[in-house]
Amino acid sequence: MLGATITITADSDDTDGEFSVKDMLAPPGFENGLHTHEPSEIFHVLDGEMMLYVDGETEYLKPGMTGYVPASEPHGMRVEGDEVLRVLIVMSPAGAEDFFRAVGDPATSRDLPEPREVTDADLEGIFATGAEHGFAFLGPLPTDE
């Protein structure tokens, strides 16, 4: 999905709808923009570093650190530094994994896809599908400047 590889390791069927777990690899500079969704979300960094922006507050997470996003709070993340990020993402309740299935292209390996330019058509499709799954996209992440 837009240059990242997301593996859904537990979904609604596995957890009786309680939560979902995703294992994400993302390249340096990857950013998912400011957005909201109903499930709360936990990010646990395994490798690399990320910036997590939650409703006006910025937190930098390194391996072993965990960040939390309350339900419906405006938030987004960006990969920091030169290393690939590997992060476990838990969303509760489950269900948002259906959005990722709808917008992503099935991967044949756990490697990152070849880099490519994200088009306006890519974003329009993600925004429309996101609205169907309870996601609202609010624009780019605020800068540190």
XYZ file of N, CA and C in Angstrom:
435
model
N 0.846 -1.194 0.000
C 0.000 0.000 0.000
C 0.877 1.237 0.000
N 0.885 1.980 -1.104
C 1.630 3.230 -1.249
C 3.091 3.123 -0.829
N 3.708 1.986 -1.106
C 5.121 1.805 -0.812
C 5.423 1.043 0.454
N 4.426 0.720 1.240
C 4.608 -0.065 2.460
C 4.043 -1.465 2.238
N 4.520 -2.398 3.041
C 3.973 -3.752 3.029
C 3.314 -3.988 4.378
N 2.039 -4.347 4.343
C 1.278 -4.581 5.566
C 0.775 -6.017 5.544
N 1.160 -6.769 6.572
C 0.690 -8.136 6.723
C -0.322 -8.162 7.860
N -1.529 -8.600 7.564
C -2.560 -8.716 8.607
C -2.337 -10.051 9.296
N -1.901 -10.002 10.559
C -1.569 -11.233 11.277
C -2.713 -11.738 12.146
N -3.659 -10.863 12.466
C -4.874 -11.265 13.192
C -5.972 -10.306 12.779
N -7.124 -10.859 12.412
C -8.229 -10.003 11.993
C -9.452 -10.263 12.848
N -10.558 -9.670 12.456
C -11.801 -9.763 13.216
C -12.224 -11.209 13.450
N -12.061 -12.043 12.441
C -12.432 -13.458 12.589
C -11.584 -14.169 13.636
N -10.313 -13.785 13.736
C -9.393 -14.421 14.683
C -9.634 -13.982 16.122
N -10.219 -12.792 16.319
C -10.296 -12.204 17.663
C -11.723 -11.895 18.100
N -12.698 -12.498 17.454
C -14.108 -12.218 17.752
C -14.424 -10.725 17.689
N -13.743 -10.030 16.762
C -14.007 -8.612 16.569
C -13.360 -7.686 17.571
N -12.614 -8.229 18.520
C -12.020 -7.403 19.575
C -10.905 -6.490 19.066
N -10.011 -7.017 18.209
C -8.878 -6.233 17.724
C -8.319 -6.878 16.468
N -7.476 -6.114 15.768
C -6.716 -6.641 14.637
C -5.250 -6.302 14.854
N -4.369 -7.093 14.237
C -2.928 -6.850 14.325
C -2.362 -6.823 12.920
N -1.552 -5.796 12.652
C -0.874 -5.676 11.371
C 0.624 -5.526 11.624
N 1.422 -6.162 10.789
C 2.878 -6.069 10.827
C 3.268 -5.274 9.590
N 3.790 -4.058 9.785
C 4.039 -3.156 8.667
C 5.526 -2.896 8.473
N 5.956 -2.959 7.217
C 7.276 -2.497 6.789
C 7.053 -1.242 5.974
N 7.809 -0.187 6.268
C 7.655 1.072 5.529
C 9.030 1.679 5.287
N 9.230 2.232 4.098
C 10.539 2.792 3.750
C 10.781 4.146 4.406
N 12.037 4.575 4.449
C 12.333 5.913 4.975
C 11.492 6.966 4.255
N 10.949 7.895 5.043
C 10.147 8.974 4.486
C 8.672 8.650 4.301
N 8.288 7.383 4.444
C 6.874 7.019 4.285
C 6.046 7.805 5.291
N 4.898 8.288 4.833
C 3.993 9.056 5.691
C 2.561 8.694 5.322
N 1.685 8.599 6.314
C 0.294 8.253 5.999
C -0.675 9.429 6.138
N -0.198 10.623 6.407
C -1.055 11.798 6.457
C -1.941 11.845 7.691
N -2.509 12.999 7.910
C -3.390 13.218 9.057
C -4.752 12.600 8.750
N -5.253 11.780 9.676
C -6.518 11.086 9.434
C -7.168 10.683 10.763
N -8.409 10.230 10.671
C -9.125 9.700 11.835
C -9.800 8.390 11.448
N -10.097 7.592 12.459
C -10.902 6.379 12.320
C -11.404 6.009 13.703
N -12.471 5.227 13.755
C -13.087 4.900 15.041
C -12.230 4.012 15.946
N -11.544 3.000 15.422
C -10.773 2.168 16.351
C -9.620 2.944 16.992
N -9.310 2.604 18.238
C -8.074 3.088 18.837
C -6.924 2.307 18.206
N -5.709 2.813 18.366
C -4.579 2.212 17.654
C -3.326 2.265 18.520
N -2.572 1.185 18.480
C -1.289 1.100 19.181
C -0.219 0.792 18.142
N 0.907 1.512 18.206
C 2.066 1.268 17.364
C 3.210 0.789 18.250
N 3.763 -0.378 17.964
C 4.926 -0.869 18.708
C 6.069 -1.068 17.717
N 7.123 -0.272 17.863
C 8.239 -0.271 16.921
C 9.178 -1.436 17.202
N 9.441 -2.218 16.147
C 10.397 -3.328 16.230
C 11.756 -2.920 15.663
N 11.758 -2.233 14.515
C 12.993 -1.776 13.856
C 12.751 -0.399 13.270
N 13.802 0.416 13.219
C 13.687 1.743 12.645
C 13.105 2.735 13.632
N 12.739 3.897 13.116
C 12.193 4.969 13.954
C 11.013 5.621 13.247
N 10.076 6.095 14.038
C 8.914 6.773 13.469
C 8.512 7.963 14.313
N 7.860 8.911 13.646
C 7.241 10.028 14.325
C 5.749 9.729 14.355
N 5.134 9.879 15.518
C 3.692 9.702 15.677
C 3.118 11.038 16.122
N 2.192 11.554 15.322
C 1.525 12.818 15.611
C 0.100 12.486 16.031
N -0.290 12.925 17.240
C -1.635 12.658 17.741
C -2.220 13.953 18.287
N -3.212 14.490 17.567
C -3.977 15.657 18.000
C -3.098 16.767 18.583
N -2.095 17.182 17.811
C -1.265 18.304 18.220
C 0.017 17.945 18.941
N 0.192 16.705 19.321
C 1.388 16.269 20.046
C 2.225 15.352 19.153
N 3.548 15.540 19.188
C 4.467 14.736 18.403
C 5.309 13.878 19.329
N 5.444 12.593 18.978
C 6.245 11.651 19.756
C 7.137 10.894 18.783
N 8.395 10.696 19.159
C 9.327 9.944 18.332
C 9.553 8.584 18.980
N 9.299 7.534 18.209
C 9.371 6.169 18.730
C 10.533 5.417 18.099
N 11.301 4.735 18.947
C 12.431 3.902 18.534
C 12.108 2.452 18.894
N 12.938 1.502 18.465
C 12.654 0.092 18.771
C 12.377 -0.135 20.257
N 11.310 -0.886 20.511
C 10.892 -1.192 21.873
C 9.903 -0.203 22.454
N 9.667 0.907 21.749
C 8.740 1.924 22.249
C 7.359 1.735 21.628
N 6.332 2.168 22.369
C 4.946 2.021 21.951
C 4.239 3.364 22.018
N 3.429 3.646 20.995
C 2.620 4.857 20.973
C 1.148 4.495 20.888
N 0.298 5.367 21.407
C -1.142 5.103 21.483
C -1.923 6.239 20.830
N -2.950 5.860 20.079
C -3.873 6.813 19.468
C -5.284 6.490 19.953
N -5.914 7.381 20.728
C -7.296 7.144 21.152
C -8.245 7.123 19.953
N -9.358 6.469 20.101
C -10.371 6.385 19.052
C -10.738 7.773 18.539
N -10.827 7.905 17.231
C -11.307 9.102 16.530
C -10.411 10.330 16.653
N -9.206 10.209 17.214
C -8.291 11.349 17.323
C -7.558 11.574 16.001
N -7.415 12.824 15.561
C -6.608 13.102 14.377
C -5.155 12.688 14.637
N -4.583 11.923 13.702
C -3.224 11.423 13.894
C -2.602 11.034 12.555
N -1.323 10.740 12.601
C -0.599 10.233 11.445
C 0.805 9.866 11.858
N 1.511 9.175 10.964
C 2.871 8.757 11.278
C 3.776 8.968 10.077
N 5.088 9.073 10.377
C 6.098 9.206 9.332
C 7.327 8.412 9.755
N 7.947 7.717 8.813
C 9.192 7.003 9.082
C 10.316 8.030 9.137
N 11.095 7.981 10.194
C 12.215 8.891 10.406
C 13.533 8.163 10.133
N 14.560 8.881 9.749
C 15.878 8.305 9.549
C 15.987 7.552 8.233
N 17.052 6.757 8.128
C 17.388 6.069 6.881
C 17.057 4.584 6.896
N 16.493 4.079 7.973
C 16.197 2.648 8.076
C 14.735 2.355 7.762
N 14.499 1.149 7.273
C 13.128 0.671 7.085
C 12.491 0.522 8.458
N 11.263 0.961 8.580
C 10.498 0.815 9.815
C 9.769 -0.514 9.801
N 9.832 -1.234 10.894
C 8.952 -2.381 11.108
C 8.197 -2.093 12.396
N 6.866 -2.054 12.279
C 6.025 -1.692 13.413
C 4.812 -2.618 13.462
N 4.483 -3.064 14.662
C 3.241 -3.804 14.873
C 2.157 -2.785 15.199
N 1.006 -2.953 14.555
C -0.112 -2.030 14.741
C -1.315 -2.829 15.221
N -1.846 -2.451 16.365
C -3.039 -3.093 16.914
C -4.157 -2.075 16.887
N -5.302 -2.462 16.310
C -6.470 -1.589 16.277
C -7.624 -2.292 16.987
N -8.329 -1.517 17.833
C -9.438 -2.094 18.583
C -10.595 -1.109 18.601
N -11.792 -1.588 18.227
C -12.119 -2.953 17.810
C -11.601 -3.240 16.399
N -11.705 -4.489 16.016
C -11.276 -4.933 14.688
C -12.220 -4.397 13.617
N -11.838 -4.578 12.381
C -12.672 -4.192 11.248
C -11.939 -3.315 10.260
N -11.013 -2.469 10.744
C -10.287 -1.566 9.847
C -9.396 -2.332 8.879
N -9.083 -3.587 9.188
C -8.258 -4.381 8.274
C -8.929 -4.541 6.910
N -10.252 -4.440 6.881
C -10.964 -4.527 5.600
C -10.610 -3.360 4.684
N -10.353 -2.187 5.255
C -9.896 -1.044 4.460
C -8.556 -1.357 3.808
N -7.618 -1.896 4.583
C -6.286 -2.183 4.046
C -6.353 -3.256 2.961
N -7.220 -4.212 3.132
C -7.408 -5.223 2.085
C -7.977 -4.588 0.811
N -8.879 -3.629 0.985
C -9.541 -3.011 -0.167
C -8.606 -2.104 -0.970
N -7.678 -1.425 -0.307
C -6.822 -0.471 -1.017
C -5.453 -1.023 -1.377
N -5.042 -2.102 -0.729
C -3.718 -2.645 -0.983
C -3.697 -3.626 -2.139
N -2.499 -3.827 -2.676
C -2.273 -4.856 -3.679
C -1.665 -6.052 -2.969
N -2.185 -7.261 -3.199
C -1.613 -8.438 -2.534
C -0.115 -8.567 -2.829
N 0.653 -8.851 -1.804
C 2.104 -8.998 -1.934
C 2.464 -10.470 -2.044
N 3.536 -10.735 -2.754
C 4.014 -12.112 -2.885
C 5.140 -12.405 -1.909
N 5.627 -11.351 -1.202
C 6.688 -11.534 -0.203
C 6.562 -10.448 0.852
N 7.365 -10.552 1.897
C 7.370 -9.550 2.962
C 8.346 -8.413 2.665
N 8.846 -8.348 1.449
C 9.761 -7.276 1.066
C 8.965 -6.020 0.733
N 9.663 -4.891 0.744
C 9.025 -3.653 0.302
C 8.863 -3.678 -1.209
N 7.790 -3.101 -1.727
C 7.624 -3.013 -3.180
C 8.636 -2.034 -3.768
N 8.807 -2.096 -5.074
C 9.654 -1.121 -5.761
C 9.049 0.271 -5.555
N 9.879 1.259 -5.254
C 9.343 2.621 -5.080
C 8.669 3.109 -6.361
N 7.582 3.859 -6.193
C 6.913 4.482 -7.322
C 6.251 5.761 -6.846
N 5.991 6.625 -7.789
C 5.348 7.902 -7.482
C 3.876 7.660 -7.151
N 3.398 8.233 -6.058
C 1.984 8.151 -5.693
C 1.237 9.189 -6.532
N 0.177 8.756 -7.192
C -0.573 9.650 -8.071
C -1.809 10.213 -7.370
N -2.387 11.238 -7.959
C -3.649 11.783 -7.444
C -4.746 10.725 -7.507
N -4.720 9.892 -8.553
C -5.719 8.820 -8.676
C -5.573 7.814 -7.539
N -4.323 7.503 -7.142
C -4.095 6.608 -5.992
C -4.768 7.189 -4.745
N -4.507 8.465 -4.501
C -5.040 9.109 -3.297
C -6.558 9.212 -3.343
N -7.116 9.560 -4.490
C -8.575 9.651 -4.606
C -9.227 8.310 -4.306
N -8.637 7.233 -4.800
C -9.172 5.894 -4.527
C -9.102 5.543 -3.056
N -7.980 5.869 -2.426
C -7.819 5.591 -0.989
C -8.807 6.419 -0.176
N -8.962 7.690 -0.513
C -9.889 8.554 0.230
C -11.328 8.037 0.110
N -11.736 7.663 -1.084
C -13.100 7.176 -1.293
C -13.329 5.863 -0.566
N -12.383 4.945 -0.671
C -12.515 3.655 0.013
C -12.458 3.857 1.519
N -11.598 4.763 1.958
C -11.503 5.056 3.392
C -12.825 5.546 3.953
N -13.508 6.416 3.225
C -14.802 6.926 3.688
C -15.802 5.793 3.869
N -15.731 4.789 3.009
C -16.621 3.620 3.127
C -16.313 2.784 4.365
N -15.099 2.921 4.895
C -14.659 2.113 6.040
C -14.457 2.953 7.308
N -14.985 4.173 7.322
C -14.925 4.997 8.528
C -13.640 5.790 8.710
N -12.823 5.924 7.664
C -11.613 6.738 7.726
C -11.931 8.115 7.150
N -11.398 9.156 7.766
C -11.485 10.518 7.222
C -10.063 11.032 7.070
N -9.708 11.463 5.880
C -8.366 11.966 5.598
C -8.397 13.491 5.634
N -7.479 14.080 6.431
C -7.539 15.500 6.748
C -6.423 16.306 6.119
N -5.528 15.679 5.357
C -4.426 16.397 4.724
C -3.088 15.902 5.216
N -2.018 16.626 4.848
C -0.677 16.201 5.256
C -0.466 16.420 6.744
N 0.546 15.744 7.269
C 0.923 15.966 8.674
C 1.501 17.369 8.835
N 1.276 17.994 9.969
C 1.909 19.280 10.221
C 3.432 19.124 10.212
N 4.135 20.154 9.798
C 5.592 20.106 9.809
C 6.105 20.573 11.162
N 7.373 20.282 11.420
C 8.000 20.681 12.688
C 8.403 22.154 12.687
N 8.249 22.796 11.562
C 8.724 24.187 11.442
C 7.751 25.161 12.038
